[in-house]
Amino acid sequence: MELFRHLHCLFLLLLLLSFFKTSSPSHEKPFPDNHDLNTLISFRSSSNLFNPFLQTWEGRNPCSGSWLGLKCKQNTVVSIRLDNASLVGSVTPLLQLKNLKVLSLRRNALSGSLPPMTNLTHPNLKRLFLSHNQLSGTLSINLPSLLSLRVEYNGFSGDLKDFHLPLTMDFNVSANHLTGEISPTLSKFPKSSFGSNLALCGSPLPSCKKAVKMLNREKLADTTVLAVSIGNIILICVTLAFLVLMYLWFRKKKSIFQLQSTVHNFPPDKKDECEIVIFEGGERLSLDCLLKSSAEVLGKGVCGSTYKALLDDGMIVAVKRLSSVRFGAHGKGHFNRKMRRIGSLIHENVVCLRAYYNSDEEKLLVYDYMPNGSLQSLLHGSNERRPLNGVLNWSNTIQILKGAARGIHFLHTYTSRSPLVHGNIKPSNVLIDFDGNGRISEWGLMSLTNTLHQPNSSSSTILYNKADGANSSNWNNYKAPELLTGKAKATQESDVYSFGMVILKVVTCKEIEDGAGEEELMCLIKIGMMCTTESPEERPQMAQVLCLMNEFFRV
């Protein structure tokens, strides 16, 4: 009887072990679309196997969050962004992803040709960025829904007859080998969109008849023309030599940095020129290209002035020129250590620092340029300067707030010796990227100005338009109660309070109220009230705030 009881218990134990083994969940959820999975694996196999970006493409679920550069929606890949990723091979496999909306592979070494692209083969594609690669062949793109096409600085040939892009607003095929006449449907784009294609003609370039005459005229060569040409060459060489000598002499005296309508001079030396520090994503930047850039003022704050700088290669960056009054008191070593910490943190919801320049006369910070302005401009901007093409609705507002929350959560949970704090969260420091996502800007700067900060002064800000004035974005309106005396330092709890005030600011916007349901609006108000509790200990952490927003709002 005793033996039977032992055997019975052993049988039950084996049965339970078998049940747990067969019913235990897989560590990784399967990816439902085998076609997309095989397509991504095919691209990874055809490229550099040791590429650090593609080495993260492991497992059977591209939407697991570990595959760098991929963005998913409803468990399908909708966006691939791998700029400056040293990719090689063909881009064709990625264009086979049927739900792909954004493909950005700029500044790589991709080669081969592009397949014909129509509404049948690529119905969801909205933005295609393939500039600065080694692509070739002809172009045939008939995509009525495409919004952006950038393929400049490649080796494409042929004409532009097979193009139908009625909704495209961002277009550039310059610096290729294209030929023939520009069609009337493409002539709406500026001359810069077609430049450096020597055999291309038609509006907005010179007419084809004029281009043929100019080509024939260039073929005429006689003794007189040759003599004049030689004389001109000699004169040009002498002039260039003189200009080079003058430039070298002048460079020893001063450098010119063009950031405003007037020119600001500061005396450089070779040591200073080497002190521009480049971070990930800023490999194309140099002091020389910043000196030559054209710029317009975006705004001014107590931290300094901010400019939109257009570089020679078409790249746009935001350059912040820090106030010498506020930042001149810091030693160079302390400032460098702080900037290197800021530049080392990369996240899709934080405006990234790509480079900085630090000398006794100038302190310049180079950030990614956010084309859609700020949350402040969305709430108070003029119609022509509002982000997202002037569309203000509940969906994109929640998208912006959730993006900002993810950025703050990233800073608060980043592993470091002491907790990271933003210290200056307000609507004008929530910027909006190309896809309408919110990004936190200017983190870390206020910790450098604390010793000089006056309680009643407005904070520094990247303005992006005139609507982001100090009156509408005064930092005191978003400051936690414990900071109002000016004695306490900013904490993660005070960041949460400021974010709660941003939420409450949003819900007071009439257009947002009109577009939101009563239940959704009340949920957002509750989150804002939780964050703005007077006692810092009773405020939720950003992880909890983000969890609540994800639970209430599925945008």
PDB file of N, CA and C in Angstrom, residues 3 6 11 40 74 96 154 215 296 318 320 337 349 354 415-416 445 510 513 527:
ATOM      1  N   LEU A   3       3.961   1.466  -1.064  1.00  0.00           N
ATOM      2  CA  LEU A   3       4.645   1.537  -2.359  1.00  0.00           C
ATOM      3  C   LEU A   3       3.724   2.113  -3.418  1.00  0.00           C
ATOM      4  N   HIS A   6       3.563   5.929  -3.061  1.00  0.00           N
ATOM      5  CA  HIS A   6       4.772   6.577  -3.584  1.00  0.00           C
ATOM      6  C   HIS A   6       4.758   6.631  -5.110  1.00  0.00           C
ATOM      7  N   PHE A  11       4.013   9.661 -10.200  1.00  0.00           N
ATOM      8  CA  PHE A  11       3.307   9.847 -11.469  1.00  0.00           C
ATOM      9  C   PHE A  11       2.717  11.259 -11.586  1.00  0.00           C
ATOM     10  N   LEU A  40      13.726  40.877 -43.903  1.00  0.00           N
ATOM     11  CA  LEU A  40      14.712  41.539 -43.043  1.00  0.00           C
ATOM     12  C   LEU A  40      15.958  40.675 -42.867  1.00  0.00           C
ATOM     13  N   GLN A  74       1.229  47.814 -34.529  1.00  0.00           N
ATOM     14  CA  GLN A  74       0.342  46.649 -34.622  1.00  0.00           C
ATOM     15  C   GLN A  74       1.114  45.421 -35.091  1.00  0.00           C
ATOM     16  N   GLN A  96      10.655  45.505 -50.193  1.00  0.00           N
ATOM     17  CA  GLN A  96       9.636  44.468 -50.325  1.00  0.00           C
ATOM     18  C   GLN A  96       8.727  44.374 -49.093  1.00  0.00           C
ATOM     19  N   ASN A 154      23.900  60.254 -55.671  1.00  0.00           N
ATOM     20  CA  ASN A 154      24.002  58.856 -56.051  1.00  0.00           C
ATOM     21  C   ASN A 154      24.480  58.813 -57.499  1.00  0.00           C
ATOM     22  N   LEU A 215      25.569  73.898 -75.357  1.00  0.00           N
ATOM     23  CA  LEU A 215      26.436  72.741 -75.570  1.00  0.00           C
ATOM     24  C   LEU A 215      27.178  72.853 -76.889  1.00  0.00           C
ATOM     25  N   GLU A 296      19.698  81.303 -39.698  1.00  0.00           N
ATOM     26  CA  GLU A 296      18.671  82.253 -39.296  1.00  0.00           C
ATOM     27  C   GLU A 296      18.387  82.060 -37.822  1.00  0.00           C
ATOM     28  N   ALA A 318      20.526  72.537 -35.620  1.00  0.00           N
ATOM     29  CA  ALA A 318      20.238  73.651 -34.710  1.00  0.00           C
ATOM     30  C   ALA A 318      21.499  73.924 -33.900  1.00  0.00           C
ATOM     31  N   LYS A 320      23.195  76.120 -30.878  1.00  0.00           N
ATOM     32  CA  LYS A 320      22.945  76.978 -29.721  1.00  0.00           C
ATOM     33  C   LYS A 320      24.254  77.631 -29.318  1.00  0.00           C
ATOM     34  N   ARG A 337      33.381  67.913 -19.451  1.00  0.00           N
ATOM     35  CA  ARG A 337      32.854  66.680 -18.839  1.00  0.00           C
ATOM     36  C   ARG A 337      31.327  66.652 -18.925  1.00  0.00           C
ATOM     37  N   ASN A 349      13.550  59.914 -28.202  1.00  0.00           N
ATOM     38  CA  ASN A 349      12.684  60.970 -27.672  1.00  0.00           C
ATOM     39  C   ASN A 349      13.455  62.035 -26.901  1.00  0.00           C
ATOM     40  N   ARG A 354      24.903  66.538 -31.064  1.00  0.00           N
ATOM     41  CA  ARG A 354      25.761  65.896 -32.054  1.00  0.00           C
ATOM     42  C   ARG A 354      27.213  66.386 -32.005  1.00  0.00           C
ATOM     43  N   THR A 415      21.459  54.655 -16.063  1.00  0.00           N
ATOM     44  CA  THR A 415      22.391  54.265 -15.010  1.00  0.00           C
ATOM     45  C   THR A 415      23.554  55.253 -14.939  1.00  0.00           C
ATOM     46  N   SER A 416      23.704  55.899 -13.779  1.00  0.00           N
ATOM     47  CA  SER A 416      24.797  56.844 -13.576  1.00  0.00           C
ATOM     48  C   SER A 416      25.077  56.949 -12.083  1.00  0.00           C
ATOM     49  N   LEU A 445      21.454  71.463 -19.351  1.00  0.00           N
ATOM     50  CA  LEU A 445      21.995  72.820 -19.413  1.00  0.00           C
ATOM     51  C   LEU A 445      21.722  73.604 -18.137  1.00  0.00           C
ATOM     52  N   LYS A 510      -8.334  75.038 -26.058  1.00  0.00           N
ATOM     53  CA  LYS A 510      -9.711  74.818 -26.509  1.00  0.00           C
ATOM     54  C   LYS A 510      -9.784  73.839 -27.670  1.00  0.00           C
ATOM     55  N   GLU A 513      -9.465  70.407 -26.388  1.00  0.00           N
ATOM     56  CA  GLU A 513     -10.699  70.007 -25.705  1.00  0.00           C
ATOM     57  C   GLU A 513     -11.776  69.603 -26.698  1.00  0.00           C
ATOM     58  N   ILE A 527      -3.926  62.346 -14.579  1.00  0.00           N
ATOM     59  CA  ILE A 527      -2.471  62.138 -14.604  1.00  0.00           C
ATOM     60  C   ILE A 527      -1.754  63.437 -14.254  1.00  0.00           C
TER      61      ILE A 527
END
